Structure formats: C-alpha cells, structure tokens
Amino acid sequence: MLDKAALATLFTEARTHNVWLNKPVSDELCQQIYDLAKWGATSANCSPARIVFVKSAAEKEKLVACLSPGNQEKTKAAPVTAIIAMDMEFYEKLPQLFPHADARSWFVGNQPNIDATAFRNGTLQGGYLMLAARALGLDCGPMSGFDADKVNAAFFAGSSLKVNFICNFGYGDAAQLFPRSPRLTFEEACRIV
Amino acid sequence: MLDKAALATLFTEARTHNVWLNKPVSDELCQQIYDLAKWGATSANCSPARIVFVKSAAEKEKLVACLSPGNQEKTKAAPVTAIIAMDMEFYEKLPQLFPHADARSWFVGNQPNIDATAFRNGTLQGGYLMLAARALGLDCGPMSGFDADKVNAAFFAGSSLKVNFICNFGYGDAAQLFPRSPRLTFEEACRIV
C-alpha cells in the first residue's frame, strides 16, 4: 500500500502539463521510465508498444510539423516528447515473450484480433509509461491531436510501426496550470453488482 | 519520486495473478480504486470508462458464462471482477467534463473518432485502475479472453456501454505464480532521437 505522498504524485495531485521548465531529461531517465513500465501487464505478455523518445532539435521539428497547431509550441518546449507507437507485427515476438504456448498462431491472419490487441495493449503500456514517469518525478502532457499519417510517414516509413499517441515528458511549471477539470463520481461511472 | 518499495508494488515486483486468497474486497475499496484512477489523464478529460464491479454469486455466474474456459475458475474465485467498459456516447458528458470548449461537437457524427477515442482513453483508464488497485495493496488479473457480444448482452443491453476488458482484483497467492516472462529490452522497444 502506497503512502499519501506517493498517491498524490501518481494520481490525486498529478496534472497534465502544457508549460515546461527549462530542465533537461537525460537519456538514462528515458530508459528508467521504460524499464519500469515494461513490467506492466499485457495480454499474453504481447508488449506491442514501441517508443521513440524525441529530443534533438531536428527530430523535434519533424514531429512538431505533424501536430495540431495547439500542440506545437508546448511540444517544442518540452525536453522530451515520446511517440508511443504499436508494432502491428508484435506477434512475431511472441515466441520470445510467451514461450510456453504457440501464441503467434492466435494472431497470424486474424487482422481484427491483431488490431484490437495492438491498440488495447499498446495503450495500456502508454498508461504505464505515464505513471512510471510520474513515479520518477516527471510530469506528463499526453496528446492525440496530430496527423497520424504524417507521423507514420516521418518516423515509421517502411516499418510495421504505427503511432498511437504522443506524450511530452519533463518538469512542468505548476504556476501555469489551469484549475482542474471535474471527474465523474463513482456513482456516475461505476456500479457494484 | 517514489521509493523503491512503491516502485516494486506498482511495477518491478507486481505480477498478474491467477490464484486468489479467500480474502474479501470491500465496496469501499472498489470506490477507493476508482477515486484514484479517475484523476488519470484522458483526451479532453473525456473519461469514457465505465466500470461494473462484479461481486455477488449470481452476477459472477452470469459473467463467468461469457469467459473463455481458461478464465472461468480463477474469475469464480476472485473476490471482485471488474468489467471495464466504455460509454460509446461519452461525448454527451463533455459539457460537464470539459466546459471551456464545445468538445461534444468534435465527436457527434464522427464515428471513427468516437470509436478510437473511447477505446484509447477507456483503455488508459483501465491501466490507471490496475495501478491504483496495486497502489492500494491489491493484485490484478486482467483478461481479454471472453465473448464480448455475450458480455454486452448480459450486462449492457439497451445501453451505450460496451465491454473493453475484464480484470480480477483481490489478494493473489504469490506461492502459485509462474516464473516471470521476459520483457523487451529498452534497445528492442525504444530509441532516442
């Protein structure tokens, strides 16, 4: 059971950030984020997420050109922007990741199952990545406002990877936060039967 | 920054459980899980996840009948099984959840955007839910082996809700765990550019 400060870091006080302090995020920290998030559960350990951590000015420029106008300035300013992609041929790694069954055969030739499994599990891994980043003291700014075809052409041409969503990581300027938006109550979103 | 014990609880030592101790999960604890997870980021705060916590024997039986054979016994034994669903009319709540823009109009009549947004963000919320449960000392056992049409007919007939995935919550029997499956290394899954 985590203490109240840890719950605040992950959930109760954590906010989506749009304004970034001028404080770098090291390559080692990017690796630490992944090395926590990779342990999160995926269906048959299929682990379809692939991540490009965009840091250099040239690659950042390439990415920013694919984003909705409202997402461009903040992404330029973020020390690192992660492209959270999915390998649509993730099942080719199943002999390595799930060696005790022929899990590859559950997918080959079944495109609806491939698509749903890549999207669901790749997204779960994106969620794990954001909470891992927060656990390591970083702030997150996830975005789905971008031209997916442009991102795929710019970063994943000729590969089996497709973008899922994009997330800025860094140290947010808490003074620039808007008031927090409301959430659905337990009664609105849940029931116990 | 979380300490090593908290990181172990959430990530490095956390395991998917299939065998459950005979220890109940209170309704209050179900609510606490949601009340942490609800703070996680979703696109335009759209919050499409809806959760049914199945606890009673009669409802559990209804659910178990929809599951793949390999998921039935463990689900019967789990103190609570969450059906993580998506409200495919989530955008009707946007005037409440995202009051500073007409976000509802971004979705109405755009079914591909509705479908992708519900699936991506509902899945992120499912990931938040699992990590919130772990943060509160519970173990998780997520499953996608079930007949979605049957679950939707049994639990969501006549509503705008559709099942996404299913997850057992409780206190797992660590003595019954299999050896942990490998994960992709940073070099296999990520690059920094």
Short mmCIF file of N, CA, C and O in Angstrom, two decimals, chain B residues 140-189:
data_model
loop_
_atom_site.label_atom_id
_atom_site.label_comp_id
_atom_site.label_asym_id
_atom_site.label_seq_id
_atom_site.Cartn_x
_atom_site.Cartn_y
_atom_site.Cartn_z
N CYS B 140 -3.87 -7.74 -9.39
CA CYS B 140 -4.74 -7.68 -10.57
C CYS B 140 -4.54 -8.92 -11.43
O CYS B 140 -3.45 -9.46 -11.49
N GLY B 141 -5.59 -9.27 -12.13
CA GLY B 141 -5.52 -10.34 -13.13
C GLY B 141 -6.37 -9.96 -14.34
O GLY B 141 -7.53 -10.36 -14.44
N PRO B 142 -5.80 -9.15 -15.25
CA PRO B 142 -6.58 -8.70 -16.42
C PRO B 142 -6.75 -9.81 -17.45
O PRO B 142 -5.88 -10.70 -17.57
N MET B 143 -7.84 -9.75 -18.20
CA MET B 143 -8.18 -10.78 -19.19
C MET B 143 -8.83 -10.15 -20.41
O MET B 143 -9.68 -9.28 -20.26
N SER B 144 -8.45 -10.65 -21.59
CA SER B 144 -9.23 -10.30 -22.77
C SER B 144 -9.81 -11.54 -23.45
O SER B 144 -10.36 -11.44 -24.55
N GLY B 145 -9.77 -12.67 -22.78
CA GLY B 145 -10.34 -13.90 -23.31
C GLY B 145 -11.79 -14.07 -22.87
O GLY B 145 -12.08 -14.70 -21.84
N PHE B 146 -12.70 -13.46 -23.64
CA PHE B 146 -14.14 -13.56 -23.33
C PHE B 146 -14.91 -13.25 -24.61
O PHE B 146 -14.35 -12.74 -25.58
N ASP B 147 -16.20 -13.55 -24.60
CA ASP B 147 -17.08 -13.28 -25.74
C ASP B 147 -17.72 -11.91 -25.51
O ASP B 147 -18.63 -11.77 -24.69
N ALA B 148 -17.21 -10.90 -26.21
CA ALA B 148 -17.66 -9.53 -25.97
C ALA B 148 -19.16 -9.37 -26.22
O ALA B 148 -19.84 -8.66 -25.47
N ASP B 149 -19.66 -10.01 -27.25
CA ASP B 149 -21.11 -9.89 -27.52
C ASP B 149 -21.93 -10.43 -26.35
O ASP B 149 -22.95 -9.85 -25.98
N LYS B 150 -21.47 -11.54 -25.80
CA LYS B 150 -22.19 -12.11 -24.65
C LYS B 150 -22.14 -11.19 -23.43
O LYS B 150 -23.13 -11.00 -22.73
N VAL B 151 -20.96 -10.62 -23.16
CA VAL B 151 -20.84 -9.70 -22.01
C VAL B 151 -21.74 -8.49 -22.22
O VAL B 151 -22.46 -8.06 -21.31
N ASN B 152 -21.72 -7.95 -23.44
CA ASN B 152 -22.55 -6.78 -23.71
C ASN B 152 -24.04 -7.11 -23.57
O ASN B 152 -24.81 -6.31 -23.02
N ALA B 153 -24.44 -8.30 -24.02
CA ALA B 153 -25.86 -8.69 -23.90
C ALA B 153 -26.23 -8.91 -22.43
O ALA B 153 -27.32 -8.53 -21.99
N ALA B 154 -25.31 -9.49 -21.67
CA ALA B 154 -25.64 -9.84 -20.28
C ALA B 154 -25.62 -8.62 -19.36
O ALA B 154 -26.38 -8.56 -18.39
N PHE B 155 -24.77 -7.64 -19.66
CA PHE B 155 -24.60 -6.53 -18.71
C PHE B 155 -24.98 -5.15 -19.26
O PHE B 155 -25.28 -4.25 -18.49
N PHE B 156 -24.97 -4.99 -20.58
CA PHE B 156 -25.13 -3.63 -21.13
C PHE B 156 -26.21 -3.53 -22.19
O PHE B 156 -26.20 -2.58 -22.99
N ALA B 157 -27.15 -4.47 -22.20
CA ALA B 157 -28.22 -4.44 -23.22
C ALA B 157 -29.00 -3.14 -23.11
O ALA B 157 -29.32 -2.66 -22.01
N GLY B 158 -29.30 -2.54 -24.26
CA GLY B 158 -30.11 -1.33 -24.28
C GLY B 158 -29.38 -0.09 -23.80
O GLY B 158 -30.00 0.96 -23.60
N SER B 159 -28.04 -0.17 -23.62
CA SER B 159 -27.27 1.00 -23.17
C SER B 159 -26.21 1.33 -24.21
O SER B 159 -26.04 0.61 -25.20
N SER B 160 -25.50 2.42 -23.99
CA SER B 160 -24.42 2.81 -24.90
C SER B 160 -23.07 2.25 -24.44
O SER B 160 -22.02 2.66 -24.94
N LEU B 161 -23.08 1.33 -23.47
CA LEU B 161 -21.82 0.78 -22.95
C LEU B 161 -21.41 -0.48 -23.71
O LEU B 161 -22.25 -1.28 -24.13
N LYS B 162 -20.09 -0.62 -23.88
CA LYS B 162 -19.51 -1.83 -24.48
C LYS B 162 -18.32 -2.26 -23.66
O LYS B 162 -17.51 -1.42 -23.25
N VAL B 163 -18.16 -3.56 -23.48
CA VAL B 163 -17.01 -4.06 -22.71
C VAL B 163 -15.70 -3.79 -23.47
O VAL B 163 -15.66 -3.86 -24.70
N ASN B 164 -14.66 -3.46 -22.71
CA ASN B 164 -13.31 -3.31 -23.25
C ASN B 164 -12.48 -4.51 -22.79
O ASN B 164 -12.12 -5.36 -23.59
N PHE B 165 -12.21 -4.60 -21.49
CA PHE B 165 -11.57 -5.81 -20.97
C PHE B 165 -12.07 -6.07 -19.56
O PHE B 165 -12.91 -5.32 -19.04
N ILE B 166 -11.60 -7.16 -18.99
CA ILE B 166 -12.10 -7.63 -17.69
C ILE B 166 -10.89 -7.85 -16.79
O ILE B 166 -9.83 -8.24 -17.26
N CYS B 167 -11.06 -7.56 -15.49
CA CYS B 167 -9.91 -7.68 -14.59
C CYS B 167 -10.33 -8.18 -13.21
O CYS B 167 -11.19 -7.57 -12.58
N ASN B 168 -9.74 -9.26 -12.78
CA ASN B 168 -9.92 -9.71 -11.40
C ASN B 168 -9.09 -8.85 -10.46
O ASN B 168 -7.96 -8.48 -10.78
N PHE B 169 -9.68 -8.53 -9.30
CA PHE B 169 -8.96 -7.84 -8.23
C PHE B 169 -9.09 -8.66 -6.96
O PHE B 169 -10.14 -9.26 -6.70
N GLY B 170 -8.03 -8.66 -6.17
CA GLY B 170 -8.07 -9.37 -4.90
C GLY B 170 -6.66 -9.48 -4.35
O GLY B 170 -5.80 -8.65 -4.67
N TYR B 171 -6.46 -10.48 -3.52
CA TYR B 171 -5.15 -10.72 -2.94
C TYR B 171 -4.65 -12.04 -3.50
O TYR B 171 -5.21 -13.10 -3.22
N GLY B 172 -3.64 -11.95 -4.35
CA GLY B 172 -3.16 -13.13 -5.05
C GLY B 172 -2.31 -14.02 -4.15
O GLY B 172 -1.70 -13.56 -3.18
N ASP B 173 -2.27 -15.30 -4.50
CA ASP B 173 -1.44 -16.26 -3.80
C ASP B 173 -0.08 -16.31 -4.50
O ASP B 173 0.07 -16.95 -5.53
N ALA B 174 0.89 -15.61 -3.90
CA ALA B 174 2.19 -15.46 -4.55
C ALA B 174 2.89 -16.81 -4.73
O ALA B 174 3.73 -16.98 -5.62
N ALA B 175 2.53 -17.79 -3.88
CA ALA B 175 3.16 -19.11 -3.98
C ALA B 175 2.76 -19.83 -5.26
O ALA B 175 3.42 -20.80 -5.66
N GLN B 176 1.69 -19.38 -5.90
CA GLN B 176 1.17 -20.06 -7.10
C GLN B 176 1.60 -19.38 -8.40
O GLN B 176 1.09 -19.71 -9.47
N LEU B 177 2.50 -18.40 -8.29
CA LEU B 177 2.91 -17.69 -9.51
C LEU B 177 3.86 -18.54 -10.35
O LEU B 177 4.69 -19.27 -9.82
N PHE B 178 3.73 -18.41 -11.65
CA PHE B 178 4.71 -18.98 -12.57
C PHE B 178 5.96 -18.09 -12.57
O PHE B 178 5.88 -16.93 -12.18
N PRO B 179 7.08 -18.60 -13.07
CA PRO B 179 8.23 -17.70 -13.26
C PRO B 179 7.83 -16.56 -14.20
O PRO B 179 6.98 -16.74 -15.08
N ARG B 180 8.41 -15.42 -13.99
CA ARG B 180 8.04 -14.24 -14.77
C ARG B 180 8.54 -14.34 -16.21
O ARG B 180 9.68 -14.73 -16.45
N SER B 181 7.68 -13.94 -17.14
CA SER B 181 8.08 -13.94 -18.55
C SER B 181 8.98 -12.75 -18.85
O SER B 181 8.89 -11.72 -18.19
N PRO B 182 9.84 -12.90 -19.86
CA PRO B 182 10.77 -11.81 -20.16
C PRO B 182 10.05 -10.62 -20.78
O PRO B 182 8.95 -10.74 -21.30
N ARG B 183 10.69 -9.46 -20.72
CA ARG B 183 10.19 -8.27 -21.41
C ARG B 183 11.20 -7.85 -22.48
O ARG B 183 12.37 -8.26 -22.42
N LEU B 184 10.74 -7.06 -23.42
CA LEU B 184 11.66 -6.49 -24.41
C LEU B 184 12.60 -5.52 -23.72
O LEU B 184 12.19 -4.74 -22.85
N THR B 185 13.87 -5.53 -24.10
CA THR B 185 14.81 -4.58 -23.55
C THR B 185 14.52 -3.18 -24.10
O THR B 185 13.81 -3.03 -25.11
N PHE B 186 15.11 -2.18 -23.47
CA PHE B 186 15.00 -0.81 -23.96
C PHE B 186 15.44 -0.74 -25.42
O PHE B 186 14.77 -0.13 -26.25
N GLU B 187 16.53 -1.40 -25.74
CA GLU B 187 17.06 -1.36 -27.11
C GLU B 187 16.10 -2.01 -28.10
O GLU B 187 16.04 -1.61 -29.26
N GLU B 188 15.37 -3.03 -27.66
CA GLU B 188 14.43 -3.70 -28.56
C GLU B 188 13.16 -2.88 -28.77
O GLU B 188 12.55 -2.96 -29.85
N ALA B 189 12.74 -2.13 -27.76
CA ALA B 189 11.43 -1.46 -27.83
C ALA B 189 11.50 0.05 -28.03
O ALA B 189 10.48 0.65 -28.38
#
